Coordinates of C-alpha atoms in Angstrom, one line a residue:
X1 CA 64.6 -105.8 -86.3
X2 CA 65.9 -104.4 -82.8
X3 CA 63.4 -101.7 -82.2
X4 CA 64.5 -98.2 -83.1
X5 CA 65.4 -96.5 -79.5
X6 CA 64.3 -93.2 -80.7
X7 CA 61.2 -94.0 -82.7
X8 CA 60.3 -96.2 -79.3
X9 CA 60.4 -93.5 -77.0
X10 CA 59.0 -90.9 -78.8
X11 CA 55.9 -92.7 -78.8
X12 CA 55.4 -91.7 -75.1
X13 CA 57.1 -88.4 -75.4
X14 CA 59.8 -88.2 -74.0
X15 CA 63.8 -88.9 -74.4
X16 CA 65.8 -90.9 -72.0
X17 CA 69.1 -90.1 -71.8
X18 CA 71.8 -91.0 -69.4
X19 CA 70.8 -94.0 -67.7
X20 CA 73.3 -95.1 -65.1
X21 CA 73.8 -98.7 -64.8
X22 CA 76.2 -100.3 -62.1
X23 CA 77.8 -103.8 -61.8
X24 CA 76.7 -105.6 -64.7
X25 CA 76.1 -109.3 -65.0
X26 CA 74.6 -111.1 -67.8
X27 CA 73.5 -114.7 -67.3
X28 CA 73.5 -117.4 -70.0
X29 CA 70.6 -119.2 -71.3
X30 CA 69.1 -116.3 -73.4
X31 CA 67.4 -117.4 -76.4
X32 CA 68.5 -115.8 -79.9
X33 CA 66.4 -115.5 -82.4
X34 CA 67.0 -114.3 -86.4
X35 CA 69.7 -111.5 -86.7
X36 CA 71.1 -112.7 -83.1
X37 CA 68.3 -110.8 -81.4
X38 CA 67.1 -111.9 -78.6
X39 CA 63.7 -113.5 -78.0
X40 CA 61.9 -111.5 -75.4
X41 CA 59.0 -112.9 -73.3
X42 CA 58.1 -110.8 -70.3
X43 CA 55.8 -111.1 -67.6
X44 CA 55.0 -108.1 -65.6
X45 CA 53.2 -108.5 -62.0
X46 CA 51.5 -105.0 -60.8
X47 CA 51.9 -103.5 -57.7
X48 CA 48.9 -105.0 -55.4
X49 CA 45.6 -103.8 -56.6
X50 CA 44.7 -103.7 -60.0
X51 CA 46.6 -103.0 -63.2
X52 CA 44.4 -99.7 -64.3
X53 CA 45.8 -97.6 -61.4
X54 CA 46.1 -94.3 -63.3
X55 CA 49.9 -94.4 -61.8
X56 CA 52.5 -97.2 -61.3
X57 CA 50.7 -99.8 -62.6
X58 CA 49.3 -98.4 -65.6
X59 CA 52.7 -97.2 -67.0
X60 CA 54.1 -100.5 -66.8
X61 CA 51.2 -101.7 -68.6
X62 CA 51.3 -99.2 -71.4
X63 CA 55.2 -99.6 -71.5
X64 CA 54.3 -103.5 -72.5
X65 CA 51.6 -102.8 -74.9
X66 CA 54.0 -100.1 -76.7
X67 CA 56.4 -103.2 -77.0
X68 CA 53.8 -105.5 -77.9
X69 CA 52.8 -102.9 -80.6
X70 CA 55.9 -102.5 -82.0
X71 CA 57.4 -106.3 -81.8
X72 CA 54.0 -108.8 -81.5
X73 CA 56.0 -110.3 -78.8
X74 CA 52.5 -111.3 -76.0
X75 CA 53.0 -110.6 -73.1
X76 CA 52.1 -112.4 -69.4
X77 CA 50.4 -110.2 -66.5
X78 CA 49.7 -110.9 -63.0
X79 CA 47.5 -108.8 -60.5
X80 CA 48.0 -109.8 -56.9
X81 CA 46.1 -109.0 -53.8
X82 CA 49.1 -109.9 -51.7
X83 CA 52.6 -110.3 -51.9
X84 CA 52.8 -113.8 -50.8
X85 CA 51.6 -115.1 -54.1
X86 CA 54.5 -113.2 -55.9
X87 CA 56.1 -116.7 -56.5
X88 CA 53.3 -118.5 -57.9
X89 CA 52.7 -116.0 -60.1
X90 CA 56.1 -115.8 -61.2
X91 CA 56.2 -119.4 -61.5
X92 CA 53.1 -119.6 -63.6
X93 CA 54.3 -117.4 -66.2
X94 CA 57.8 -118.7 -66.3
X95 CA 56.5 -122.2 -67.2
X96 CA 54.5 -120.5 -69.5
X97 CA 58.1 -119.1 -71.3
X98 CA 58.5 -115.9 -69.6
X99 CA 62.3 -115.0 -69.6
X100 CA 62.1 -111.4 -68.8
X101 CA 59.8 -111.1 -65.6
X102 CA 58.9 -107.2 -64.3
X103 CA 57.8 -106.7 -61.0
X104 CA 56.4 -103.5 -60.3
X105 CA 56.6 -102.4 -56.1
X106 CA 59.4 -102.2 -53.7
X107 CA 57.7 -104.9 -51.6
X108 CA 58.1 -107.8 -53.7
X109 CA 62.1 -107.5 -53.0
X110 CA 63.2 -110.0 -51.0
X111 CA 60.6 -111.9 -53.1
X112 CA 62.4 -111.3 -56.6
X113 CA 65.9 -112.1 -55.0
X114 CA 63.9 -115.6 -54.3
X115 CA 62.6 -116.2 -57.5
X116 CA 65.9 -115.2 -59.0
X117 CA 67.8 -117.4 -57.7
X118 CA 65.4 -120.4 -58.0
X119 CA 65.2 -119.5 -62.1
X120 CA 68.4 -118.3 -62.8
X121 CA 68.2 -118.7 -66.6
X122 CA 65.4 -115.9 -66.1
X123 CA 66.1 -112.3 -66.0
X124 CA 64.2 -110.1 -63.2
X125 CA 63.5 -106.3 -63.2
X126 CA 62.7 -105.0 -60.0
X127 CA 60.8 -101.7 -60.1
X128 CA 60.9 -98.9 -56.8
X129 CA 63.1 -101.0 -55.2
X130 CA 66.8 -102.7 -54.8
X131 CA 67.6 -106.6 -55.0
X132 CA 70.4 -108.2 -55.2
X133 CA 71.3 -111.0 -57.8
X134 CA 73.6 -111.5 -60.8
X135 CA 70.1 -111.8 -63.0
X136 CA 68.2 -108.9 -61.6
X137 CA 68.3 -105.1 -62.6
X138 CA 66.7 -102.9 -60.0
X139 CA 65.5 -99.6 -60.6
X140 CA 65.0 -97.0 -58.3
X141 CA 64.2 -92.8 -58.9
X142 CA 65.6 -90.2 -57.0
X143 CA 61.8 -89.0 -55.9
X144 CA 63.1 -86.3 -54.2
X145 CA 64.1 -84.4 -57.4
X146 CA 60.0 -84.6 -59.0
X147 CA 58.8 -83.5 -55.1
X148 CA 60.7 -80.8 -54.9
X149 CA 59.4 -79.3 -58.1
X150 CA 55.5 -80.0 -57.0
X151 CA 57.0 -78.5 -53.5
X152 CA 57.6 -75.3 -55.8
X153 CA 54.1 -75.4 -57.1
X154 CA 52.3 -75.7 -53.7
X155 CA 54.2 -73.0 -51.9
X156 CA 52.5 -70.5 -54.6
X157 CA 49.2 -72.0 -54.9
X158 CA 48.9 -72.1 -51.3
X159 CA 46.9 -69.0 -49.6
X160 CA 47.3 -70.8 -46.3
X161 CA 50.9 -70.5 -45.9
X162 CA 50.3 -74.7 -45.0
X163 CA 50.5 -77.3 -47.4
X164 CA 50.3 -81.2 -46.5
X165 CA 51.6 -84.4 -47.2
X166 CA 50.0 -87.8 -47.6
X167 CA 51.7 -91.2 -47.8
X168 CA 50.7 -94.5 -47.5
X169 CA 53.4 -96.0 -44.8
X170 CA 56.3 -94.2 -43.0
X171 CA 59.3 -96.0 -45.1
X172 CA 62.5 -94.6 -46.6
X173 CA 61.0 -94.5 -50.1
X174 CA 58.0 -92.2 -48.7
X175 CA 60.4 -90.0 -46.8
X176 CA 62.1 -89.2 -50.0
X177 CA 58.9 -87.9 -51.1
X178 CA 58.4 -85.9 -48.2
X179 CA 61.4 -84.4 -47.4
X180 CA 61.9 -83.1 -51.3
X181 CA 57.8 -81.6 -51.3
X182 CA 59.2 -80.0 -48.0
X183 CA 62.3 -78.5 -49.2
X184 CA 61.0 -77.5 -52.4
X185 CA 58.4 -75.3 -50.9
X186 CA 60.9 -74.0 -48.2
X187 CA 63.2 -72.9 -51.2
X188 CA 60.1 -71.0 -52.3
X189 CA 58.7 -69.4 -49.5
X190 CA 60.5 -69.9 -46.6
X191 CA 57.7 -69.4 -44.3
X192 CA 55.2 -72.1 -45.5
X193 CA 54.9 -74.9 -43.1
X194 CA 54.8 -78.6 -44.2
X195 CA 52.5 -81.3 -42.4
X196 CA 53.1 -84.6 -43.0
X197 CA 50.9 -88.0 -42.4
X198 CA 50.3 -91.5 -43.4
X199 CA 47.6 -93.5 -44.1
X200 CA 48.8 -96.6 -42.8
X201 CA 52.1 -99.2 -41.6
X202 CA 51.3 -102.1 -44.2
X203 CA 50.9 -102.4 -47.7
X204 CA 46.7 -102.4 -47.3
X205 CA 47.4 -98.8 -47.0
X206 CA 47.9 -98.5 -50.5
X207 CA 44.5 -99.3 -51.3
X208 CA 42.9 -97.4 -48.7
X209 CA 40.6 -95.0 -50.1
X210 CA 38.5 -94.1 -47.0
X211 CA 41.9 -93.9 -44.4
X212 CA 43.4 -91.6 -47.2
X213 CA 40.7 -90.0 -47.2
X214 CA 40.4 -89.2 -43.3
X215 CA 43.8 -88.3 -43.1
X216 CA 43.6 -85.8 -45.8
X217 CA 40.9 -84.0 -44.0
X218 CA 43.2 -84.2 -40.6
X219 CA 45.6 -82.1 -42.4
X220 CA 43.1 -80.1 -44.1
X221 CA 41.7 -79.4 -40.7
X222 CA 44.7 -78.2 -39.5
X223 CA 45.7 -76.0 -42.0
X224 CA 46.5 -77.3 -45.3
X225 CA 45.2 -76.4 -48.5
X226 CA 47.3 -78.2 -51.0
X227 CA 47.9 -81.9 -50.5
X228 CA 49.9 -84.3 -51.9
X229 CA 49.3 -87.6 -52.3
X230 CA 51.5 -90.4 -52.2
X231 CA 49.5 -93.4 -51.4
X232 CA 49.0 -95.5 -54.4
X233 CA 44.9 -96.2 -55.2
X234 CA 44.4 -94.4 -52.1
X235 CA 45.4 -91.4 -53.6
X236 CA 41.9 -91.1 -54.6
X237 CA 40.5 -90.6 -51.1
X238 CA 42.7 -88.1 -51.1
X239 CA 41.4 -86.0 -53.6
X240 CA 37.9 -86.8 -52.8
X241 CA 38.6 -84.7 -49.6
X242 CA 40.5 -81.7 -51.3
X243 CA 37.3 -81.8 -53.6
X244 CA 34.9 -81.9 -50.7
X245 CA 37.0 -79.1 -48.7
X246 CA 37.8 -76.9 -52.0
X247 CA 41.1 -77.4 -51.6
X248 CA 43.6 -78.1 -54.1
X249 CA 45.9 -82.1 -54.2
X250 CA 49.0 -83.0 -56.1
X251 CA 49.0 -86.5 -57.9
X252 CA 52.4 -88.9 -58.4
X253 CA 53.4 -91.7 -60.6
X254 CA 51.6 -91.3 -63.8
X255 CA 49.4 -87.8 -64.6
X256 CA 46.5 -87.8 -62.5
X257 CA 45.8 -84.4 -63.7
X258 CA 42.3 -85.4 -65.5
X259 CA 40.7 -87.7 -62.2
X260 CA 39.2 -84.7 -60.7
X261 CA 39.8 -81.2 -63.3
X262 CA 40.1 -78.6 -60.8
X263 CA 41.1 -79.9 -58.0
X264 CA 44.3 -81.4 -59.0
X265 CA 46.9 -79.0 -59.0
X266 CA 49.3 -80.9 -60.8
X267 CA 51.2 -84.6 -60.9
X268 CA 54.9 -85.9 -59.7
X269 CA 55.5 -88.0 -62.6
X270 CA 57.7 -91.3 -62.0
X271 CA 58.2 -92.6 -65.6
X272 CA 58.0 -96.4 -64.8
X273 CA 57.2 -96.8 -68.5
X274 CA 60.2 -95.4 -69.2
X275 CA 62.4 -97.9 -67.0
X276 CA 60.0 -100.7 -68.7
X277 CA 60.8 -99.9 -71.8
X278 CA 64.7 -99.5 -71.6
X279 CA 64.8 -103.3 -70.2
X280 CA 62.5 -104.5 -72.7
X281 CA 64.8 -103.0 -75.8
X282 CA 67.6 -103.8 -73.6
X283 CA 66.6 -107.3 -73.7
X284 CA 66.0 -107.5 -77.2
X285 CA 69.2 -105.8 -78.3
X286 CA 71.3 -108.0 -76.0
X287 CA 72.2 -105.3 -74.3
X288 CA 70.6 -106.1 -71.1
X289 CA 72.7 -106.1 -67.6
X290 CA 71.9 -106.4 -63.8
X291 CA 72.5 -104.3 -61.3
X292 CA 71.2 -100.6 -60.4
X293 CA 69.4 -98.3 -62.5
X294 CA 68.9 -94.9 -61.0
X295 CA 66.6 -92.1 -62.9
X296 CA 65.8 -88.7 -62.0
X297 CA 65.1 -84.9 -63.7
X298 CA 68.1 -84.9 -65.6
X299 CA 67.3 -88.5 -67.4
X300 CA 64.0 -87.0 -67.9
X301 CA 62.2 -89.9 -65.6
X302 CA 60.7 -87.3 -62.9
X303 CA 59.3 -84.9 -63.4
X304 CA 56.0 -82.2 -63.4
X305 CA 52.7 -82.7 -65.1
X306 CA 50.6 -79.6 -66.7
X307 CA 48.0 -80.6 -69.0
X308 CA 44.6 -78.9 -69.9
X309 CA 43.0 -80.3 -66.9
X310 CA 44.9 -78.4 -64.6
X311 CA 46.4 -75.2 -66.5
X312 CA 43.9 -73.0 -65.0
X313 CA 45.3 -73.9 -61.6
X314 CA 49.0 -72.7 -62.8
X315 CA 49.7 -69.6 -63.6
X316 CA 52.6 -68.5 -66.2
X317 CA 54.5 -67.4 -63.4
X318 CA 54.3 -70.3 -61.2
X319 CA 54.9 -72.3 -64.6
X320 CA 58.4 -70.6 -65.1
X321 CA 59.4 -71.2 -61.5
X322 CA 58.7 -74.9 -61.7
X323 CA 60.8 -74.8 -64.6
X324 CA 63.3 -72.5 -63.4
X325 CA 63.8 -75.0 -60.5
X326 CA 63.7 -78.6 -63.0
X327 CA 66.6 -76.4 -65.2
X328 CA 68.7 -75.9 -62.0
X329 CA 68.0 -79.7 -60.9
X330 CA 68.8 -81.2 -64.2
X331 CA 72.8 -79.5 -64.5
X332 CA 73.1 -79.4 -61.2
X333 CA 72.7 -75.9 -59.7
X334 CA 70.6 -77.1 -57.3
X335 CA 70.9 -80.5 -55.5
X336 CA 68.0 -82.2 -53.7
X337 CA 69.6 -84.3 -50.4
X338 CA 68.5 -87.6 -50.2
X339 CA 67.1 -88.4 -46.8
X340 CA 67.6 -92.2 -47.3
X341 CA 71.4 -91.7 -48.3
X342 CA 74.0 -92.9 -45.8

């Protein structure tokens, strides 16, 4: 049975509705199964470093274990260290009768366009980032929209009047990040000033604990109280430092809320398990298509994260006007620029 769309995504919470897809292509060779469903076999290779991230890398994962769950189709997994053995890896599991492989990081573009092309009865879903090919579905967020709401949060947790920013490289994707954390707080107290820094220029960065770490207290030094953290595992470093300093950090990707109760002010969530899932159901309903998948507040795939963990942090009124803001984003009173756009 095709799984139940509703029953699938209420079992992480949350609706998806409104997915934009563009320029669809569906390649031949899918396998059918009873009913004329198809016979999904995905392999999923993380985002370098390893698969229990607390962000990217574990939503992806939960996202296959829901499926597996729900359908008792296995699933194949690959944790890399660097991207040149994204092909390997790929080719491994597709001899072992992946059809549906997930990559999970903007860097491994150029090598899913590769792989596409050399297994074209194979269907690739590129997550973060944008390839081209008529058997890959990329799927990209508009990060500004979630940054701007944590922007919200951090301009009236701050007592500073400075809150900082830490990514892991200076790339368009980051920027987006940025320049939304920026212009929400700016939109909340125009006076608050925004530093921004990285932690490094490669993907290493990303795993950088002690770097994030240094650079958090570089900021913190110069004023920042809240800082938020962009950087992947190294994210941690980061809010080692805002522990160590008694200052307050901002997670992303998945709710990082619980690593360190009172110091984390909140999380930008980035729902990969969301995009996972659609592709996976797609998939088995047939119903898959390449091309561009874009997902922000109004599909419900960014977004803010207040738990237990960090509700003594937020205060009703800072609550409502993170709301206030996500209600204005979602129908469009408010529009957050992308940086990247041309």
């Amino acid at each position: 049975m095709i799984l139940d769309r509703r029953r699938l995504l209420a079992g992480i919470s949350l609706a998806v509705v409104g997915l934009s897809v563009m320029a669809a292509a569906d390649p031949d060779g899918a396998t059918r199964g009873v009913d004329d469903e198809v016979l999904v076999r995905p392999g999923v290779v993380y985002a370098l470093g390893d698969k229990r991230d607390g962000g990217f890398n574990e939503g992806a994962m939960h996202a296959l274990e829901f499926f597996r769950n729900e359908t008792g189709e296995a699933y194949l997994e690959a944790e890399l260290q660097k991207t040149d053995d994204f092909a390997a890896a790929v080719d491994g599991m597709v001899r072992q009768g992946a059809n549906l492989i997930i990559a999970v990081g903007f860097y491994y573009a150029d090598a899913v366009k590769l792989c596409a092309a050399a297994h074209q009865d194979v269907r690739f879903v590129l997550v973060d980032g944008v390839a081209e090919g008529p058997n890959i579905r990329s799927i990209v967020f508009r990060e500004q929209e979630g940054a701007y709401l944590v922007g919200v949060l951090a301009a009236l947790a701050s007592k500073s009047g400075t809150i900082g920013f830490v990514g892991a490289v200076d790339i368009p994707l980051m920027q987006k990040f940025a320049s939304g954390y920026a212009a929400g707080a700016r939109a909340t107290r125009p006076e608050v000033a925004t530093l921004v820094d990285y932690v490094g220029t490669d993907t290493a960065a990303f795993r950088d604990r002690d770097r994030a770490a240094q650079v958090a207290h570089g900021l913190i030094g110069r004023g920042a109280d809240v800082l938020f953290a962009v950087a992947g595992e190294a994210n941690l470093g980061v809010f080692q430092a805002a522990r160590e300093a008694e200052k307050l950090a901002i997670g992303v990707d998945g709710n990082q809320n619980g690593v360190v109760p009172g110091t984390i002010l909140t999380s930008m969530l980035k729902r990969v398990d969301i995009a996972v899932l659609r592709s996976l159901d797609d998939m088995r309903a047939g119903t898959w298509s390449a091309g561009v998948v874009t997902l922000g507040v109004r599909e419900h795939a960014v977004g803010w994260a207040i738990d237990q963990n960090n509700r003594p942090l937020v205060t009703p009124e800072m609550e409502e006007a993170v709301e206030t803001a996500r209600r204005a984003i979602a129908d469009g009173s408010i529009t957050v620029p992308d940086p990247t756009a041309h």
